[in-house]
Coordinates of C-alpha atoms in Angstrom, one line a residue:
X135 CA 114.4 87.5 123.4
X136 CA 111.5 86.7 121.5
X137 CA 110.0 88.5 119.0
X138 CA 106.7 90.3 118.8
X139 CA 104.4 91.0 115.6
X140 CA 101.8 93.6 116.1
X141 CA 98.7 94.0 113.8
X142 CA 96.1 96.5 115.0
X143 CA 93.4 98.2 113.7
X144 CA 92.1 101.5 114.8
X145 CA 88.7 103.4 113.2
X146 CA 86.4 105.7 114.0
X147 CA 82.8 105.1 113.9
X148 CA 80.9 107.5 111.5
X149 CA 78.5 108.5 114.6
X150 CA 80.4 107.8 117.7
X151 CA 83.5 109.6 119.0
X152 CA 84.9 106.2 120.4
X153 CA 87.3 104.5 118.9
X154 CA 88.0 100.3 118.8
X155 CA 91.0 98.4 119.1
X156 CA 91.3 95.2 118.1
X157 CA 94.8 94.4 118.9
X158 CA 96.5 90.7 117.5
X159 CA 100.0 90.3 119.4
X160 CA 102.5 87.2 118.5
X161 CA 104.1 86.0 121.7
X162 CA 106.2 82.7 120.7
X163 CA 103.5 80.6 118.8
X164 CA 100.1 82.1 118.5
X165 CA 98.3 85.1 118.7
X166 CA 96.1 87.1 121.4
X167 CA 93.0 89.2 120.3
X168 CA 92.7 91.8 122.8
X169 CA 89.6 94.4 122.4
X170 CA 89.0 97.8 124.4
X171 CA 88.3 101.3 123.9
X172 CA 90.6 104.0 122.6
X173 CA 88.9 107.2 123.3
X174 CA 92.4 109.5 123.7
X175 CA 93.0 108.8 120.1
X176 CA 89.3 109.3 119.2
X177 CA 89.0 112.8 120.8
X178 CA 92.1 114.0 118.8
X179 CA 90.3 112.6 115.5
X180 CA 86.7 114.1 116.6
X181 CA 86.3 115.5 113.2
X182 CA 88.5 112.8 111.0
X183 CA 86.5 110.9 108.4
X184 CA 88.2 107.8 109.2
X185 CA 91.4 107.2 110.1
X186 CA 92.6 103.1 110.8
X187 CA 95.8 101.6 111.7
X188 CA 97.8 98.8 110.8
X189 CA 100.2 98.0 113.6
X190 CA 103.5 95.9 112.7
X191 CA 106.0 95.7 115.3
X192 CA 109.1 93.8 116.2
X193 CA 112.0 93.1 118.1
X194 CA 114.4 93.8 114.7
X195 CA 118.4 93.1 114.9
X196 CA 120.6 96.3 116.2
X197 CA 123.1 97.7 113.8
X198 CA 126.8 98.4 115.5
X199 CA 126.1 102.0 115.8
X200 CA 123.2 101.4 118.5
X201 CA 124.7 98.2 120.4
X202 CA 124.9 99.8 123.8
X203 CA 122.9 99.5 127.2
X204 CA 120.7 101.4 127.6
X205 CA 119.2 101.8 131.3
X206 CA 115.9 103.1 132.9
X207 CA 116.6 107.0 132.8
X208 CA 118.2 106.8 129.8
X209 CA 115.3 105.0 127.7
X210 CA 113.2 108.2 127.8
X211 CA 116.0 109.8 125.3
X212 CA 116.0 107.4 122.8
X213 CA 113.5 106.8 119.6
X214 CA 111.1 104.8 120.6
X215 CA 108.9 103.6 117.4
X216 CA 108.3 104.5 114.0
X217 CA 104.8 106.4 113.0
X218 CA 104.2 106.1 108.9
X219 CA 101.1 108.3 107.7
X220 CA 100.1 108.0 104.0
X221 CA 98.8 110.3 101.4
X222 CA 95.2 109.9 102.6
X223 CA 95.9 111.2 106.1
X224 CA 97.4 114.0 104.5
X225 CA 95.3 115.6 102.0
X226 CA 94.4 118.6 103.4
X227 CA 95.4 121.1 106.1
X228 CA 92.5 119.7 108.6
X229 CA 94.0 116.0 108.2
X230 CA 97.5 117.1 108.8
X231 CA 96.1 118.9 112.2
X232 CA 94.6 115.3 113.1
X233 CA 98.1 113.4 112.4
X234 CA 99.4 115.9 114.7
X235 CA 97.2 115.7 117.7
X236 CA 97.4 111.8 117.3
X237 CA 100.9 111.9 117.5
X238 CA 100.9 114.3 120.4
X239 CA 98.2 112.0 122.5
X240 CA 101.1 109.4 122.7
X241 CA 103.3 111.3 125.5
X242 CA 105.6 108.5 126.4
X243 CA 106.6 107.7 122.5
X244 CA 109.1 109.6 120.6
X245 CA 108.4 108.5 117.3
X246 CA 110.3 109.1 114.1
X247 CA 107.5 110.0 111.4
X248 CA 107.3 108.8 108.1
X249 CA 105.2 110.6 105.7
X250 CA 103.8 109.7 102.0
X251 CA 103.3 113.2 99.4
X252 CA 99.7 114.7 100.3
X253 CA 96.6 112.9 98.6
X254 CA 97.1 112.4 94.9
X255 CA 99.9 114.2 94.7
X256 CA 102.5 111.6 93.4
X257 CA 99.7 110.7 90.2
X258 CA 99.4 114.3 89.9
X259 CA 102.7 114.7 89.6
X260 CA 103.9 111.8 86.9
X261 CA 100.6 112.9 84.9
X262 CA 102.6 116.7 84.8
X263 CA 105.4 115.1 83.3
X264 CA 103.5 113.5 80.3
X265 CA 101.7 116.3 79.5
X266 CA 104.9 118.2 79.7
X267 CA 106.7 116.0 77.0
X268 CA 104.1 116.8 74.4
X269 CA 102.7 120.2 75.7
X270 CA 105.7 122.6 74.3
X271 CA 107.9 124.4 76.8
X272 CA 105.4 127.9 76.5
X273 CA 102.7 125.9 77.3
X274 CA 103.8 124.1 81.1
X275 CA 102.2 126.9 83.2
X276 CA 98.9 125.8 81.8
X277 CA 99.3 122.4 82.9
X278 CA 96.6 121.6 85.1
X279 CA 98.1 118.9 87.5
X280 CA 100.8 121.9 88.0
X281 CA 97.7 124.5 88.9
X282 CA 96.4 122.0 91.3
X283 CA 99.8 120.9 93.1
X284 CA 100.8 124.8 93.4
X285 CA 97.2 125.8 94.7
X286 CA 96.8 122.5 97.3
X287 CA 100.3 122.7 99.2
X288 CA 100.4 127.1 99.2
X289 CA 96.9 126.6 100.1
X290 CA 97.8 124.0 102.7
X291 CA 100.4 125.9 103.9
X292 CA 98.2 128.9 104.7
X293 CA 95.4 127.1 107.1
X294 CA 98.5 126.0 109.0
X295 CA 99.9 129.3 109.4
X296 CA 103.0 127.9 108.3
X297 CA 104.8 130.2 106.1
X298 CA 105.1 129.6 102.2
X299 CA 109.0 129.9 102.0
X300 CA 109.0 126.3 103.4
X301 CA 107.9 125.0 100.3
X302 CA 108.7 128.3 97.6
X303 CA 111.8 127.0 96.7
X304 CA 110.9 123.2 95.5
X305 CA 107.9 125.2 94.1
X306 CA 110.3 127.1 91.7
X307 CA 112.0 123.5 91.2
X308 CA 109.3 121.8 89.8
X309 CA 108.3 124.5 87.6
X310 CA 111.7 124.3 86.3
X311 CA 111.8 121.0 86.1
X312 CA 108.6 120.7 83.8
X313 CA 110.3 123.3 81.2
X314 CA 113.2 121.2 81.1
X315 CA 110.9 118.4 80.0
X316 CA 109.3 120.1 78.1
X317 CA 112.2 121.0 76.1
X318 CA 113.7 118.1 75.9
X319 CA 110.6 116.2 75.1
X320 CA 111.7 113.1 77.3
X321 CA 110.8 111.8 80.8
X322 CA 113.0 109.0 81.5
X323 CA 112.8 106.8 84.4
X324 CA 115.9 109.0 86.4
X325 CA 114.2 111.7 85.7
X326 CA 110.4 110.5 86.7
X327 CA 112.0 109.4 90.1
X328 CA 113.2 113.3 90.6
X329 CA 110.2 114.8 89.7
X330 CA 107.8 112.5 92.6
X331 CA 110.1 113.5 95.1
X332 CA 108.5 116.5 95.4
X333 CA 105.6 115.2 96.8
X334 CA 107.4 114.1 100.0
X335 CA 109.7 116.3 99.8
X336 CA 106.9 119.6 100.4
X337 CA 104.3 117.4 102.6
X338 CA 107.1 116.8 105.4
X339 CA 108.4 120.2 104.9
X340 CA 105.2 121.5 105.8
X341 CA 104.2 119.3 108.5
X342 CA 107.8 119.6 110.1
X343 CA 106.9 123.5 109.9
X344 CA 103.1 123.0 111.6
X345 CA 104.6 121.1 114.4
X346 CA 107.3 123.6 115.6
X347 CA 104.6 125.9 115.1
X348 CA 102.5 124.3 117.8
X349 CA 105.5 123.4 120.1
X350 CA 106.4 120.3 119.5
X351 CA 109.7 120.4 118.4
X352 CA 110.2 118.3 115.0
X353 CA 113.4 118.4 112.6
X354 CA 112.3 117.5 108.4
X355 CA 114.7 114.6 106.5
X356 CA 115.1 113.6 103.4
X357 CA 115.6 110.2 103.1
X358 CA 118.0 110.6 100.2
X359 CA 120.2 112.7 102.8
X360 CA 120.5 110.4 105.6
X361 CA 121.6 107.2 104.2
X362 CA 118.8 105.5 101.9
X363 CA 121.3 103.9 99.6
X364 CA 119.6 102.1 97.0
X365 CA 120.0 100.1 93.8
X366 CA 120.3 102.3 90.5
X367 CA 116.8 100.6 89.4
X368 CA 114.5 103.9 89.0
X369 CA 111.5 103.7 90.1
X370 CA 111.9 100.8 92.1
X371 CA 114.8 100.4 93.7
X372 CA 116.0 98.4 96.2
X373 CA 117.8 99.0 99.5
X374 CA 121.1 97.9 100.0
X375 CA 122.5 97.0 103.7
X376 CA 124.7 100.2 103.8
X377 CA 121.7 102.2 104.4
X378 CA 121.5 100.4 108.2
X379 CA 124.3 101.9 109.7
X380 CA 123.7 105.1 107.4
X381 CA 120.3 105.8 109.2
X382 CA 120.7 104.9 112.5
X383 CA 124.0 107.3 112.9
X384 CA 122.1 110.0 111.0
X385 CA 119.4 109.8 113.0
X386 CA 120.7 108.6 116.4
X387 CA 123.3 111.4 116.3
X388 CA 120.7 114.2 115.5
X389 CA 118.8 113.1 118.3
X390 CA 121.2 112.6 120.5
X391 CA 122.9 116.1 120.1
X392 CA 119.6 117.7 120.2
X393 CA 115.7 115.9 120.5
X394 CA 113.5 116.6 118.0
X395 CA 110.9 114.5 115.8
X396 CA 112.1 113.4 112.9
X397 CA 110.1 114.2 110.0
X398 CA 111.4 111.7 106.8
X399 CA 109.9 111.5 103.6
X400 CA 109.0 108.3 102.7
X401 CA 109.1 106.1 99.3
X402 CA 112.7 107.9 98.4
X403 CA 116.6 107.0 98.5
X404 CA 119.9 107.7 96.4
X405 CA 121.5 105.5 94.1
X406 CA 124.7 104.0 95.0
X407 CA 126.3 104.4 91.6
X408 CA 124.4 107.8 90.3
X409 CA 124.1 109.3 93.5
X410 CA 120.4 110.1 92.1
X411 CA 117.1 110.4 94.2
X412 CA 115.7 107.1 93.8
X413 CA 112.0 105.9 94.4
X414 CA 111.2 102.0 96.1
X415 CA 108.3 101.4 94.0
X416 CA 105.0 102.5 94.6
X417 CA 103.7 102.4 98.5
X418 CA 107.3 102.4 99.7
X419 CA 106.9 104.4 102.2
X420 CA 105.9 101.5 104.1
X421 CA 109.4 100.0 103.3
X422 CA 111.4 103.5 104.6
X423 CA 109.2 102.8 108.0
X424 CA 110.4 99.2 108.2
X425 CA 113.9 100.3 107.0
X426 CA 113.9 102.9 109.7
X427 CA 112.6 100.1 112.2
X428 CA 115.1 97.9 111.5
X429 CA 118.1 100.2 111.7
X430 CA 117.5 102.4 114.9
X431 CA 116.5 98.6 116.3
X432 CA 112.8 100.0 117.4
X433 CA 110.5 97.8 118.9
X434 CA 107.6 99.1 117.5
X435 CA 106.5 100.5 113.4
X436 CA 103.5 101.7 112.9
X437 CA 101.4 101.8 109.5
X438 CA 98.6 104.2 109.6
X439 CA 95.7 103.1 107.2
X440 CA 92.3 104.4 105.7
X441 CA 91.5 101.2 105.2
X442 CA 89.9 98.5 107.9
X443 CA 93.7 96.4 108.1
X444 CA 93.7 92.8 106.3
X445 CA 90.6 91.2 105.4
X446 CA 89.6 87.7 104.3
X447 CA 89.0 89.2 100.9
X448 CA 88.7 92.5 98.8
X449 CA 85.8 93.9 100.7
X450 CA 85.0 95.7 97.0
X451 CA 84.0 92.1 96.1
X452 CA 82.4 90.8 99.2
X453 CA 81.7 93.3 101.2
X454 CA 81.4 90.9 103.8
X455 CA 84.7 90.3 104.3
X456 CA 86.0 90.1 107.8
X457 CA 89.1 90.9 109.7
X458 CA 92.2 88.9 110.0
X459 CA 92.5 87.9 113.4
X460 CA 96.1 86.0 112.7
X461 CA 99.0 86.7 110.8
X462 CA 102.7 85.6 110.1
X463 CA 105.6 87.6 108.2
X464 CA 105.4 85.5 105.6
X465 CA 101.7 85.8 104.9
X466 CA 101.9 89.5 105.2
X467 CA 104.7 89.4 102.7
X468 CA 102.3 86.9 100.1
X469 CA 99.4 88.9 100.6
X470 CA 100.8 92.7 99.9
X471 CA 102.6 90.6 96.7
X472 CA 99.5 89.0 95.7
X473 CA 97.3 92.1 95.6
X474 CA 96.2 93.4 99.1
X475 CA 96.9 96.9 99.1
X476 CA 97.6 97.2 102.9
X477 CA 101.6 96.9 103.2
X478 CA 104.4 97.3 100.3
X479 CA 105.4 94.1 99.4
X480 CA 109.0 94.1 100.6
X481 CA 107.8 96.3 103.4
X482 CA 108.1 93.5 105.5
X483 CA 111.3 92.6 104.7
X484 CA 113.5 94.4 107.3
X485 CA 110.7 93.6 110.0
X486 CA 110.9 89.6 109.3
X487 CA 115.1 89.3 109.0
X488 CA 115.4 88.8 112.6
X489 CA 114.6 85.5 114.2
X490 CA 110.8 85.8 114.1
X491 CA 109.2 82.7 115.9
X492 CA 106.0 81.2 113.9
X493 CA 102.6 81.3 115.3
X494 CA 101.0 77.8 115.6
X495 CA 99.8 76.6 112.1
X496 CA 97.3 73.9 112.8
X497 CA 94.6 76.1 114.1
X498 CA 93.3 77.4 110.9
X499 CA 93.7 76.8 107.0
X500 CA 93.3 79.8 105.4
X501 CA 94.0 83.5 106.2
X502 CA 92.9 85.5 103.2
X503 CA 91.8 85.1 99.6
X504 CA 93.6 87.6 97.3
X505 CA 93.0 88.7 93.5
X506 CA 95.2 90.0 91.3
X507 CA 93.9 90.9 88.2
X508 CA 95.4 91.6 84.2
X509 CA 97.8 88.8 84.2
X510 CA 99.5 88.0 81.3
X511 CA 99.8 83.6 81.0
X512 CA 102.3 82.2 79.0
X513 CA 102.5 77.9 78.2
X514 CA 106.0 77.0 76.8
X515 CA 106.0 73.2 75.3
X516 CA 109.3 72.1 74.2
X517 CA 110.2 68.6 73.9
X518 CA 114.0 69.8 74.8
X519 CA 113.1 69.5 78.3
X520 CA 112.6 66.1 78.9
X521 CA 115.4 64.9 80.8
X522 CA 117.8 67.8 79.5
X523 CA 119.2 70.5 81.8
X524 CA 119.9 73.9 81.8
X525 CA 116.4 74.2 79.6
X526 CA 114.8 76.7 82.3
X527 CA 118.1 78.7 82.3
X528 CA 117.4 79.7 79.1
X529 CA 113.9 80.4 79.6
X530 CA 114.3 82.6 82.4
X531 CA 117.2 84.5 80.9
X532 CA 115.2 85.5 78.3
X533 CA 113.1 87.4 80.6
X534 CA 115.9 88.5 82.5
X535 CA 117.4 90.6 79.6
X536 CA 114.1 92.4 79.1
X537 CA 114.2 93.2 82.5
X538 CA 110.4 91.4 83.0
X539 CA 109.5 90.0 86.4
X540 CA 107.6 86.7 86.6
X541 CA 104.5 85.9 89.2
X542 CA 103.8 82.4 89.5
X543 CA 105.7 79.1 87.6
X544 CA 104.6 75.8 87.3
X545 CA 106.5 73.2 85.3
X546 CA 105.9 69.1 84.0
X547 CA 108.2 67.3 81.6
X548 CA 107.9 68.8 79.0
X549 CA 106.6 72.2 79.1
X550 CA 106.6 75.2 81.8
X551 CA 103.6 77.5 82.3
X552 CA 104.2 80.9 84.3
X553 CA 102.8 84.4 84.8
X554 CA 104.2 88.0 83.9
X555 CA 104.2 90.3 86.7
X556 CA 101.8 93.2 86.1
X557 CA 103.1 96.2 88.0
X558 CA 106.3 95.4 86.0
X559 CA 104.8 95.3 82.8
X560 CA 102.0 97.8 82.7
X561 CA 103.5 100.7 84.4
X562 CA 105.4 101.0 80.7
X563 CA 103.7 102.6 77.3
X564 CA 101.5 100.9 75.7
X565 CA 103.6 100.7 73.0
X566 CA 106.4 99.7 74.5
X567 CA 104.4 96.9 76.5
X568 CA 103.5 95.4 73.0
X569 CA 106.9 95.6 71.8
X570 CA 107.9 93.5 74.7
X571 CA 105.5 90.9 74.7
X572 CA 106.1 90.1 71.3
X573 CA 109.3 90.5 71.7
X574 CA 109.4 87.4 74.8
X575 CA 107.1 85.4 72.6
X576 CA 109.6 85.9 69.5
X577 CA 112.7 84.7 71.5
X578 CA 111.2 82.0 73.3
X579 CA 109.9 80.6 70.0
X580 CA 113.6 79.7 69.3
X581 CA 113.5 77.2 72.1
X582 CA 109.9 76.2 72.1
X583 CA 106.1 76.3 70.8
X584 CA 104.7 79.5 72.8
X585 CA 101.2 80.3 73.7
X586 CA 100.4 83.6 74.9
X587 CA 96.9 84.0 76.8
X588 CA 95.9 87.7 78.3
X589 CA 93.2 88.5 80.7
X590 CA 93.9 86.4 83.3
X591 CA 93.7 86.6 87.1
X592 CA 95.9 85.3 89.5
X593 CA 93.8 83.9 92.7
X594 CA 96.2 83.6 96.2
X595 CA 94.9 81.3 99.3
X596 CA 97.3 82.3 101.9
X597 CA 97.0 80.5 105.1
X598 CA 98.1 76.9 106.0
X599 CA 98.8 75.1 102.5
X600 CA 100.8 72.4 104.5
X601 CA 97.3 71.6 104.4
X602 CA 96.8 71.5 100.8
X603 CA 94.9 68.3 100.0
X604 CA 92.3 69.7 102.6
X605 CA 92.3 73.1 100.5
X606 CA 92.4 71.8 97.0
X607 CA 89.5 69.3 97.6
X608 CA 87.5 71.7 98.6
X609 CA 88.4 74.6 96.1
X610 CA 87.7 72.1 92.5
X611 CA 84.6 71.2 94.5
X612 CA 83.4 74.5 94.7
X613 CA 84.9 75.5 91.1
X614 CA 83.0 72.8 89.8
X615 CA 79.6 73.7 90.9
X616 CA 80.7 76.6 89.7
X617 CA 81.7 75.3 86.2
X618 CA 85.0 78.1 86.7
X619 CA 88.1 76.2 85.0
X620 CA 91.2 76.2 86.9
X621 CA 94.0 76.9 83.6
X622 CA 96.8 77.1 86.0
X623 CA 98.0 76.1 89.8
X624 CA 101.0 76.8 91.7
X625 CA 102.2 76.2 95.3
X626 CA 104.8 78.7 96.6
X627 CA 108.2 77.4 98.3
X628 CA 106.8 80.0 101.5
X629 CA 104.5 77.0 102.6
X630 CA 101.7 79.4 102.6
X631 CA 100.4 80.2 99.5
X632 CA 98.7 78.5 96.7
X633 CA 97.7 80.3 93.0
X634 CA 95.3 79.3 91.1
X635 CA 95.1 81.0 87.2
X636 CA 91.7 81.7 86.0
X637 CA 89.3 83.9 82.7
X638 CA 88.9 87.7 84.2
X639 CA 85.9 87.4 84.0
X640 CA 85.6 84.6 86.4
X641 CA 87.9 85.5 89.0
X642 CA 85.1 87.5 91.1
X643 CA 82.9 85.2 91.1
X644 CA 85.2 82.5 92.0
X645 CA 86.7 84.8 95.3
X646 CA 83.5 85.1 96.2
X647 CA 82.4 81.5 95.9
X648 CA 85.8 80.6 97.4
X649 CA 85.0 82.7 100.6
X650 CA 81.9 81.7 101.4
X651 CA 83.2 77.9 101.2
X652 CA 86.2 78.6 104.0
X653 CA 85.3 81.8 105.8
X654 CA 81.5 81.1 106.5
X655 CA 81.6 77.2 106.5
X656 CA 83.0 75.6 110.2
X657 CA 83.7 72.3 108.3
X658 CA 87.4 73.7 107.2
X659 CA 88.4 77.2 108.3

């Protein structure tokens, strides 16, 4: 059966009450644009701000539990998609009541909902635990991040006429968990992955509450207690295949024995090993709605956004950035690792493992232009290389043993430039990120003459690269008038990405030079 990828957006027009859909379906080889109102959705959102959608859906491969037939009157009893709402769409007690009427004005789904903490809850929370390392065990209940996370969800809870037990009890946890860091004057990564939880853990807690409350019957999970089985990495772990089966018997049998929405809290699973609530990095949510996808063998995940879905740029850069009307796994995989802040980057992961057919690649050359700034470059020179082997081995080991992800790579005969991934690297102390970098440049200078150069950007064209000579011509021709110096270039082994390494302080300009030369000329794009 072939498989189907889904992108659509949904929004709300400040001063209208009716809703657009632009909806991009892959059926084989290409992709339809389909437009038409939406104004069911729009009259449960009357009073929403904004409220978008990114649509990803897929026929993804059954696990063993759920290989069975399953016939006309018995589809109506099964779990139909996935429906993942981030912290945006929850902020407040009014925003939860508009995720609820939304999911309500889809009769004929019975989704399984996948919800991110409310707001800035998760920051809130991992700023709590700093100041609770220095702040002196008398001093956590004048923590002000505490303050505000008490007041928002008790407040929260009150509008919805849910009642405050719900949430009282990982209320007291937290507390207790600050003292305890406080007295021990440590957060360590295990620890930092417990004390986040909290955020999902009370926003579906609450919301499972406010939907019984309004009759629709819902039932609240922990992803941690129904088979998220993850890699022992804090605060970004992995999923490992166990967590399948896990899922989809969990959740199959509960809703099997007796119907009700599941409620799951995103971004969270246990480690394998510890047995210790995990988190999948930040924005994983996305990945526990793909995982969830994949393993009850849905059809159909959905990715609610604020945002408009993927555009040919940042808009923040160039505002007039446009939709993307076409898109493949593998350039939604590139372009959430490259910067766009729209999908997790290994949320596609479960989604794409099935056969997924590709869409037909000689109709346009680029799909987006991304930016991802605060790259650390390094140039290795070594005349060991030439014609010597195992010389990258060493290199890469090196970086290995500190644990330090690497972005881009390109290599000649004698030396071997490459990028530090940032998210890796700056999520650390300052200190410690210091300590590190002169502690790769230290060890490499063992094997070779080392060149360190911050402040660089990392510039992605995803799209068509197996038309590269076409892109590359015209990219140093626009870089040129320009008089922006490419110092780096790599093309990835996906077939649809090419990096280019430039100054910070060049890298907007050159996106926005860059998109006016495919996006708004006819000669290429």
């Amino acid at each position: 059966m072939a498989n189907t990828l889904h992108f659509s957006a949904t929004l709300q027009a400040a001063a209208s009450p009716v809703f657009s859909k632009r909806t991009n379906k892959m059926h084989c080889k290409s992709l339809r644009v389909q437009t038409g109102n939406y104004n069911s959705v729009a009259a449960c959102l009357a009073q929403s701000r904004s409220n978008r959608v990114l649509k990803v859906s897929c026929e993804a491969a059954r696990v063993d539990v759920l290989e069975m037939s399953i016939t006309n009157n018995q589809a109506e009893k099964q779990l139909t998609c996935v429906m993942k709402f981030g912290g945006s769409s929850l902020a407040s007690a009014e925003r939860m009541r508009e995720v609820a009427e939304l999911i309500l004005s889809f009769p004929n789904e019975s989704p399984v909902i996948v919800l991110s903490a409310m707001g800035k809850t998760t920051n809130k929370l991992l700023l709590a635990g700093e100041k609770a390392v220095s702040c002196g065990v008398t001093n956590v209940d004048s923590i002000e991040e505490l303050s505000f996370i008490k007041e928002l969800h008790l407040r929260t809870a009150k509008e919805l006429e849910v009642d405050e037990s719900v949430i009282a009890k990982h209320l007291d946890e937290l507390e207790q968990l600050l003292n305890g860091i406080a007295m021990m004057k440590e957060l360590t990564p295990r620890t930092k992955d417990y004390l986040v939880s909290f955020g999902e853990c009370m926003s579906t807690r609450i919301f499972a509450a406010y939907m019984n409350k309004i009759g629709a019957k819902a039932r609240q999970y922990d992803a941690f207690e129904i088979g998220f089985i993850t890699t022992d990495d804090f605060t970004n772990a992995d999923i490992l295949e166990a967590t399948y089966p896990a899922v989809a018997q969990s959740l199959h049998g509960d809703w099997s024995r007796d119907p009700a929405i599941p409620i799951v809290t995103g971004f969270l699973g246990k480690g394998w090993r510890s047995c210790a609530i995990t988190t999948l990095g930040r924005g994983g949510s996305d990945l526990t709605a793909t995982t969830i996808g994949k393993a009850l063998g849905l059809r159909e995940i959905q990715v609610w956004k604020d945002v408009d879905g993927v555009l040919t740029c940042d808009p923040n850069i160039y505002p007039h950035a446009e939709p993307v009307p076409y898109l493949t796994f593998d350039e939604a995989a590139e372009l959430a690792y490259f910067g766009a802040q729209v999908l997790h980057p290994q949320s596609m992961r479960p989604a794409r493992e099935a056969d997924i057919p590709g869409r037909d690649m000689r109709k346009a050359v680029l799909t987006s232009i991304v930016l991802k700034r605060n790259v650390t470059m390094l140039d290795i020179v070594s005349t060991r290389m030439l014609g010597q082997y195992g010389f990258l081995a060493k290199v890469f080991s090196i970086f290995e043993d500190l644990g330090i992800s690497v972005d881009v790579v390109a290599t000649s005969e004698v030396s071997i430039s490459l990028t530090l991934d940032p998210s890796k690297l700056w999520c650390r102390e300052l200190i410690q990120q210091a300590s590190e970098l002169d502690h790769v440049v230290e060890e490499l200078e063992k094997i070779a003459v080392v060149n360190l150069l911050q402040h660089r950007s990392i510039i992605s064209l995803i799209g068509n690269v197996q038309r590269s000579s076409l892109i590359l011509e015209k990219v140093f021709n626009v870089l040129r008038v320009k008089g922006i110096n490419v110092q780096m270039i790599s093309q990835g082994a996906s077939k649809v990405n090419i990096s280019l390494i430039v100054n910070d302080d060049e890298a907007e300009q050159c996106v926005r030079s860059l998109h006016a030369a495919f996006f708004e000329s006819a000669s290429l794009n």
